[in-house]
Coordinates of C-alpha atoms in Angstrom, one line a residue:
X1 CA 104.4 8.9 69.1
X2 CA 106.1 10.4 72.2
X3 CA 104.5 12.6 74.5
X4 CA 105.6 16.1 73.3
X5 CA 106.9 18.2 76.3
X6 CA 105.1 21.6 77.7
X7 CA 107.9 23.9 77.4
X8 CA 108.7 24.7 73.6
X9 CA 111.7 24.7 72.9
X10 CA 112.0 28.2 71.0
X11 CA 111.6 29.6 74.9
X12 CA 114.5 27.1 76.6
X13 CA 118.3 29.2 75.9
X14 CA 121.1 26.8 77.1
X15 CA 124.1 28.7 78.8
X16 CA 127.5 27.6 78.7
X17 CA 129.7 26.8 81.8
X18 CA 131.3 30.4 81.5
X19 CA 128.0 31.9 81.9
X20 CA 127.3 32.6 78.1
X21 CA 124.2 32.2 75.8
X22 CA 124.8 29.3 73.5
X23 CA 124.7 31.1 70.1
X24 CA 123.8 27.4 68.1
X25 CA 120.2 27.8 69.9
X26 CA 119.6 31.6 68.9
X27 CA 118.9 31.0 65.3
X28 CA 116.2 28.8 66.1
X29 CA 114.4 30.7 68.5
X30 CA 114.6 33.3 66.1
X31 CA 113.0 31.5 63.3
X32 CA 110.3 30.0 65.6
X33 CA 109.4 33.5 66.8
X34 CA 109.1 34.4 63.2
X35 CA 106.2 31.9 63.1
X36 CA 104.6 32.4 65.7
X37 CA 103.5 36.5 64.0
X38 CA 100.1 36.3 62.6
X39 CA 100.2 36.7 58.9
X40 CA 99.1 40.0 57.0
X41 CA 99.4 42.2 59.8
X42 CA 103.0 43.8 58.1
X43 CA 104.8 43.6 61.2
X44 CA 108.6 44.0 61.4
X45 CA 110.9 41.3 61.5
X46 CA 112.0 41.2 65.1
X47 CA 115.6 39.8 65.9
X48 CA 116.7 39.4 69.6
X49 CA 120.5 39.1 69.9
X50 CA 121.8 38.0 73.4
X51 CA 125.7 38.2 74.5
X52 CA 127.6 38.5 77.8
X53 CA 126.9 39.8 81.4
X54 CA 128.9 42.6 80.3
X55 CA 127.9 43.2 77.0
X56 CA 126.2 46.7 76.7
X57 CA 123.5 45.8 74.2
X58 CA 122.3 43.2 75.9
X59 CA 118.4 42.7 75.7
X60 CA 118.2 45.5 73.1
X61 CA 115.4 44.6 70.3
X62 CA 116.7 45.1 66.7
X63 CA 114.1 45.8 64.0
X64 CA 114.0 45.2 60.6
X65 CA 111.5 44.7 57.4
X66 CA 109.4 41.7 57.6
X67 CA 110.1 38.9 54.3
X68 CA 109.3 35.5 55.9
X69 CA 105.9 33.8 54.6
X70 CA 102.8 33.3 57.1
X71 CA 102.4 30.4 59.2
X72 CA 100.6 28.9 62.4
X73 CA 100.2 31.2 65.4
X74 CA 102.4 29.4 68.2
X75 CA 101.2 29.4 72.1
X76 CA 101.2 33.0 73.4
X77 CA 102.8 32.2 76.5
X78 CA 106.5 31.5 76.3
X79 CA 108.1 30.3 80.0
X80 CA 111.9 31.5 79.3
X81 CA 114.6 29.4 81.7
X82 CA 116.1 30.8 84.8
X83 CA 118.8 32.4 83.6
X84 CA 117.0 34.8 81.1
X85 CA 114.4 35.3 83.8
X86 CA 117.2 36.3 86.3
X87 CA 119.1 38.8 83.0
X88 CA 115.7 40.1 82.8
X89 CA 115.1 41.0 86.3
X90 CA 118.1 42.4 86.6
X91 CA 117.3 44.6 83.8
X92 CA 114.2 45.8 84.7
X93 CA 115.3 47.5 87.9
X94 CA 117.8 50.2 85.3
X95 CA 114.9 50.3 82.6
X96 CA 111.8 52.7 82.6
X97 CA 109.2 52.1 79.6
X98 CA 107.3 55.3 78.8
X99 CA 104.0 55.3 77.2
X100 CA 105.4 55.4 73.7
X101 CA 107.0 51.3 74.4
X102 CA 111.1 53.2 73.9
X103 CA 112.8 51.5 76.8
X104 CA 115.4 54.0 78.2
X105 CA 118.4 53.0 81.0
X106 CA 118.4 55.4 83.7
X107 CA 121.2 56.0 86.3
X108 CA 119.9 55.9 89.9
X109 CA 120.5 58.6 92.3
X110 CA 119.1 61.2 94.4
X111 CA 115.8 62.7 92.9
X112 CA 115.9 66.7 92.6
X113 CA 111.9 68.4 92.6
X114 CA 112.6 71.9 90.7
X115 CA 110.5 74.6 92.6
X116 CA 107.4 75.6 90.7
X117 CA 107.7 78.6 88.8
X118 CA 105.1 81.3 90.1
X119 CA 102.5 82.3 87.9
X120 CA 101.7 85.9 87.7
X121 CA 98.0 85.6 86.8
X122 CA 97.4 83.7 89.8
X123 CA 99.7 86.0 91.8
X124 CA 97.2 88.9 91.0
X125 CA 94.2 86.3 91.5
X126 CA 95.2 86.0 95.0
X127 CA 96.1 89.7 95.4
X128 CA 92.2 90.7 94.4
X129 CA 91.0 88.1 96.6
X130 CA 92.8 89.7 99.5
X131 CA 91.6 93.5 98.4
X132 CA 88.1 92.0 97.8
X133 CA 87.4 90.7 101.3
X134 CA 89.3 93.8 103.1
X135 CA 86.9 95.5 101.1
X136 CA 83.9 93.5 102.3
X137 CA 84.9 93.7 105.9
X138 CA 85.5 97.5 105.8
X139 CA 82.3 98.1 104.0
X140 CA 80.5 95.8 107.0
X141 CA 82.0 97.8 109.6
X142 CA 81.1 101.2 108.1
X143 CA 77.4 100.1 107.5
X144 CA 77.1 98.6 111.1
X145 CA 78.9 101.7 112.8
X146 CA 75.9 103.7 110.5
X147 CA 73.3 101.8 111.9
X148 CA 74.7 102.1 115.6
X149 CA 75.2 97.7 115.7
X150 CA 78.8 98.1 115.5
X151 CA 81.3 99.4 117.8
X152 CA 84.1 101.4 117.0
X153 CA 87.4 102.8 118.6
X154 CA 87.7 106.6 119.8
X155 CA 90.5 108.5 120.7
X156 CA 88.5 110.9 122.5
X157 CA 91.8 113.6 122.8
X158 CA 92.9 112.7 119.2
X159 CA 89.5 113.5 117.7
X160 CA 89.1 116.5 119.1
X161 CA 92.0 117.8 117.7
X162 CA 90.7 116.5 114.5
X163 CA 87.7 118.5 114.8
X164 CA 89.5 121.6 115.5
X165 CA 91.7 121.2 112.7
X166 CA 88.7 120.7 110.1
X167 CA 86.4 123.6 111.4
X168 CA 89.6 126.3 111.1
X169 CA 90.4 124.8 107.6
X170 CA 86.6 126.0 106.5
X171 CA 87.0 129.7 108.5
X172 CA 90.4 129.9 107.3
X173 CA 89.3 129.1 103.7
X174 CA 86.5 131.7 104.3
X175 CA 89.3 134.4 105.3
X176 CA 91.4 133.8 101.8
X177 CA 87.9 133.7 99.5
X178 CA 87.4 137.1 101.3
X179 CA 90.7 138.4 100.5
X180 CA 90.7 137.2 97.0
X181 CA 87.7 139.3 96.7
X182 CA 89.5 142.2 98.3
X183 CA 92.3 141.5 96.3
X184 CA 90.4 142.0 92.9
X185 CA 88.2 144.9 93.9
X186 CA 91.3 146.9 95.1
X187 CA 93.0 145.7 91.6
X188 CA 89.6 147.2 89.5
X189 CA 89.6 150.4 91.9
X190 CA 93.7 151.0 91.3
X191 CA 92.9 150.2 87.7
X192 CA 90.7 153.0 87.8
X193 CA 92.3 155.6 89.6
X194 CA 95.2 155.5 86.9
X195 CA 93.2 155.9 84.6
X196 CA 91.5 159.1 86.0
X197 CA 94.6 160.5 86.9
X198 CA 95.5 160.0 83.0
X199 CA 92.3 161.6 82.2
X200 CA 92.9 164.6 84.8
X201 CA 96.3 165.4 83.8
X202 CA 95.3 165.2 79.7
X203 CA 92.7 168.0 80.6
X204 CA 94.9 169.8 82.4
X205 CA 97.0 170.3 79.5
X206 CA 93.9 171.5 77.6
X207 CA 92.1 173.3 79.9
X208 CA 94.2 175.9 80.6
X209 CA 91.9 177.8 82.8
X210 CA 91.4 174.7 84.9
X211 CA 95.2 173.3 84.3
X212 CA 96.2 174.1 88.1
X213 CA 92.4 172.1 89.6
X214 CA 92.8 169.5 86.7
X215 CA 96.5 169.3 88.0
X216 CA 95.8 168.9 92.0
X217 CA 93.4 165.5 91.1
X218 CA 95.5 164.2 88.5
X219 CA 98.4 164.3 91.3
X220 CA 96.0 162.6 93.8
X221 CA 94.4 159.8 91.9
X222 CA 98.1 158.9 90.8
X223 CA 99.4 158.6 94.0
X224 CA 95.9 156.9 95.3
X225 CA 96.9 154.3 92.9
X226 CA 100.3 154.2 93.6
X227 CA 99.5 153.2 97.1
X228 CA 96.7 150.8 96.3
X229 CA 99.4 148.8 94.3
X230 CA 101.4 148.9 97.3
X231 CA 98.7 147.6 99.3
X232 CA 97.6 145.1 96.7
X233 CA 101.2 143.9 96.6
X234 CA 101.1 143.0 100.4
X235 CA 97.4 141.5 100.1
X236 CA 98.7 139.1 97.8
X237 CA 101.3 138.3 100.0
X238 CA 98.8 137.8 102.6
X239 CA 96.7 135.4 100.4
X240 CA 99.6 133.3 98.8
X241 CA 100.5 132.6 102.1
X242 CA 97.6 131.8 103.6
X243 CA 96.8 129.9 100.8
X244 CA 100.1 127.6 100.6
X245 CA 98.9 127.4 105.1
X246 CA 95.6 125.9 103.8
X247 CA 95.8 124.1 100.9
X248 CA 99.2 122.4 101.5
X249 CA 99.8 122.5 105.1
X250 CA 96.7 121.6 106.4
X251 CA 95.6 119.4 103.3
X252 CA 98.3 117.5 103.9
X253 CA 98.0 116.6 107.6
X254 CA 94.3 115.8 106.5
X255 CA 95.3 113.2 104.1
X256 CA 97.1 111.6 106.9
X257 CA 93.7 112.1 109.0
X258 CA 92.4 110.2 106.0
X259 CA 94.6 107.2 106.3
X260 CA 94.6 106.8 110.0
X261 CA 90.7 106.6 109.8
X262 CA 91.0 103.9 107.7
X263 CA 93.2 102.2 109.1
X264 CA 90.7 102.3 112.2
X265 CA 88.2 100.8 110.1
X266 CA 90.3 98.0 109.2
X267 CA 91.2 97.8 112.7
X268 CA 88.2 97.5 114.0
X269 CA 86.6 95.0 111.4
X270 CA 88.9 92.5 112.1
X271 CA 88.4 93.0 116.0
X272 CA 85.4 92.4 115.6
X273 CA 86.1 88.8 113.4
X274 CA 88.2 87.9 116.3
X275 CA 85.4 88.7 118.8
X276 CA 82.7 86.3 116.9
X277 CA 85.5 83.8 116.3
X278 CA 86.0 83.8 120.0
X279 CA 83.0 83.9 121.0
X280 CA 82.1 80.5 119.0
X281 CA 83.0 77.1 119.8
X282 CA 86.9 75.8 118.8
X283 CA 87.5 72.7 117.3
X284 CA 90.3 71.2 115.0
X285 CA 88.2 73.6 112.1
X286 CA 88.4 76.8 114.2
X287 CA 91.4 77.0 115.5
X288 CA 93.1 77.4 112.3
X289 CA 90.3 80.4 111.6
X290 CA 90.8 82.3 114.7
X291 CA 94.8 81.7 114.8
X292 CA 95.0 83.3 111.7
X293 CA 92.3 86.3 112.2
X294 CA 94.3 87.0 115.8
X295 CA 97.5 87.3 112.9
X296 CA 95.5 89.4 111.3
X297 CA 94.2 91.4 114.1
X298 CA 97.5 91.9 115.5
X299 CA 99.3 93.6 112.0
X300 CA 96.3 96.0 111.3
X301 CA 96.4 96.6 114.9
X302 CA 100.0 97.9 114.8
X303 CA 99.3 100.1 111.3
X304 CA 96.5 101.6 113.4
X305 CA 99.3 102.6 116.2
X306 CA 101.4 103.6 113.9
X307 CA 99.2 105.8 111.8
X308 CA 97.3 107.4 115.1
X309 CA 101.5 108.2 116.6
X310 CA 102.1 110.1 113.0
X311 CA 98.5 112.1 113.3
X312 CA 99.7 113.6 116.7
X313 CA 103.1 114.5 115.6
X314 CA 101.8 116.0 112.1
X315 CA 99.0 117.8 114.2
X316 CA 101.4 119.2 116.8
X317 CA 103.9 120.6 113.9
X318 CA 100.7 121.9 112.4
X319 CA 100.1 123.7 115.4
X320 CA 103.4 125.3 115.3
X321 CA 103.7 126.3 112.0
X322 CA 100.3 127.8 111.9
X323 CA 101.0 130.5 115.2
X324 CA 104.6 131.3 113.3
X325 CA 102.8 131.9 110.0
X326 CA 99.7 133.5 110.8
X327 CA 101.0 136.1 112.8
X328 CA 103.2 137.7 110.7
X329 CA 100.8 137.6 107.7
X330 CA 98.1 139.1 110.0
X331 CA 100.9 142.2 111.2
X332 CA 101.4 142.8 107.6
X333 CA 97.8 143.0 106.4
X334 CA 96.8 145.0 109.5
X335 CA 99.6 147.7 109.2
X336 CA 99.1 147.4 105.8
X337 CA 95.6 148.4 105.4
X338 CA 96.6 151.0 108.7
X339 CA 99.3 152.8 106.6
X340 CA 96.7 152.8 103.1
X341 CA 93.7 154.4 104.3
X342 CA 95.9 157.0 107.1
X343 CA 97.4 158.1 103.5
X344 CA 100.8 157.7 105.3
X345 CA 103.0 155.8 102.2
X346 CA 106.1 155.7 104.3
X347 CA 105.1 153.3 106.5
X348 CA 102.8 151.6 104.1
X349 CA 106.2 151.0 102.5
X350 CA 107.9 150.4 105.3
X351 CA 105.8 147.9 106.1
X352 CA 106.7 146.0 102.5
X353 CA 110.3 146.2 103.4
X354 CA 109.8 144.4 106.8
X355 CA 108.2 141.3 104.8
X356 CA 110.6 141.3 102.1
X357 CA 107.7 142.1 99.7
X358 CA 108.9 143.3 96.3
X359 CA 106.2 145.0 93.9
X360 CA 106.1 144.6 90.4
X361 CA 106.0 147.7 88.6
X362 CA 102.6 148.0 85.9
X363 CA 103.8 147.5 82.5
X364 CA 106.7 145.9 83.2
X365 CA 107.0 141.8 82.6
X366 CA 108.4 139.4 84.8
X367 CA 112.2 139.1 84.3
X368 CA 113.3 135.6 83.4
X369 CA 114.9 132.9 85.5
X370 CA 118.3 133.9 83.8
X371 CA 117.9 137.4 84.8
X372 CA 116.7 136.7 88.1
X373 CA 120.3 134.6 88.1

């Protein structure tokens, strides 16, 4: 019996001189494949169909229902010729196998990364990390400037001013509670001269041996209280302005006070990162640390110019506007109060006519916006 050879011959696929698969040998490989499944396993009957180079199926794998009858395992290791080997090869290079075993051809060609979309949860993430250590640094700087361990930047000129502008807020707010007050006991004592005149003139009516007496202080307390309306009218002038000087004017260029002392905080809390940072040793770590703290530095040192330019100019204005606006309010109230209590209602409504004061007559609403139109 003849030495069998160590190739099987299910593996070996002849190839014609043109460079085609000898379709006489397929059949058999075929059928010896089919023998070499185990049996009971239910596999599908697997069919491999080989044409030309240029075919365009070449090397697909065609399944179908499996109805041959078990026999002997064959060798697991099949050595295919040269030429199959080199079709294979070539084949490989256009084929990707994803996890699922589906063998799909790809084109080749320039590779195109699609930017990763941003996600907004980790946009805010990142955002409260950044307000959580400002936080922490402006906190630190606060706490050491209270305990005297940390320094802190003054604008000796610019403080002042500051200063100033807080302490006239609180006697300026002292003149307008005053005035108020002035304001509503003039209001009760008008309310009552009215009313005595009404009394007065009643009795006068009734009293007719007392009608001329009852007459003289019904006359009196009417026009008492026909001047104390005057007066209250410019009062109330004097304390919406001085109100709308105070509460608006000045609150305002406090707010701004507000934000340019923050900004100094920040300012000086990361000055003082860039002073340890500097003051420790630099490396290949450190340098990164202290390049971008000096980034830092630099931007809140620019807000802190920026916000300490607007505080002068807003403070200057201020300045202005107060002189213009106090003066005339403080002419009215004085020649106001002159006129009242000298009895002399010409000028006390002269002086109402100079501030373009109108009075609103008692009993009489407020006209609309239509008739005031």
């Amino acid at each position: 019996m003849a030495q069998e050879s160590p190739k099987n011959s299910a593996a070996e696929i002849p190839v014609t001189s043109n460079g085609e698969v000898d379709d006489s040998h397929e059949h058999g490989f075929n059928r010896d494949l089919k023998r070499s499944l185990p049996a009971g396993l239910g596999l599908s009957e697997t069919q491999i169909t080989s044409h030309g180079f240029e075919s365009t199926k070449e090397g697909v794998i065609e399944a179908g229902a499996f109805q041959g009858s078990p026999a002997p395992p064959l060798p697991s290791v099949m050595s295919p010729s040269r030429v199959a080997a080199s079709r294979l090869a070539q084949q490989g290079s256009d084929l990707i196998v994803p996890a699922g075993g589906q063998r799909t051809q790809t084109k080749s060609g320039p590779v195109i990364l699609a930017d990763e979309t941003k996600n907004p949860a980790m946009e805010k993430l990142e955002l409260v990390r950044k307000w959580s250590l400002n936080t922490y640094k402006c906190t630190r700087q606060i706490i050491s400037e209270k305990l005297g361990r940390g320094s802190r930047t003054v604008d000796l000129e610019l403080e002042a001013q500051i200063d100033i502008l807080r302490d006239n807020k609180k006697k300026y707010e002292n003149i307008l509670k005053l005035a108020q007050t002035l304001s509503t006991q003039l209001f009760q004592m008008v309310h009552t001269q009215r009313q005595l005149g009404d009394a007065f003139a009643d009795l006068s009516l009734k009293s007719l041996e007392l009608h001329e007496e009852f007459g003289y202080n019904a006359d009196t307390q009417k026009l008492l209280a026909k001047n104390g309306e005057t007066l209250l009218g410019a009062i109330n002038f004097f304390i919406a302005s001085v109100n709308t000087l105070v509460n608006k004017t000045i609150e305002d260029t406090l707010m701004t006070v507000k934000q340019y002392e923050s900004a100094r905080i920040e300012y000086d809390a990361y000055r003082t990162d860039l002073e340890e940072l500097n003051l420790g040793p630099r490396d290949a770590n450190t340098l990164p640390k202290i390049e971008q703290s000096q980034h830092l530095f630099q931007a809140h040192k620019e807000k802190y110019d920026k916000m300490r330019n607007d505080v002068s100019i807003k403070l200057k204005f201020l300045e202005e506007n107060k002189v213009k606006v106090l003066h005339n309010q403080l002419v009215l109230f004085h020649n106001a109060i002159a006129a009242y209590f000298a009895g002399n209602q010409k000028q006390l409504e002269q002086t109402l006519k100079q501030f373009h004061i109108k009075l609103k007559n008692p009993g009489v609403d407020t006209p609309s916006w239509l008739e005031e139109q």
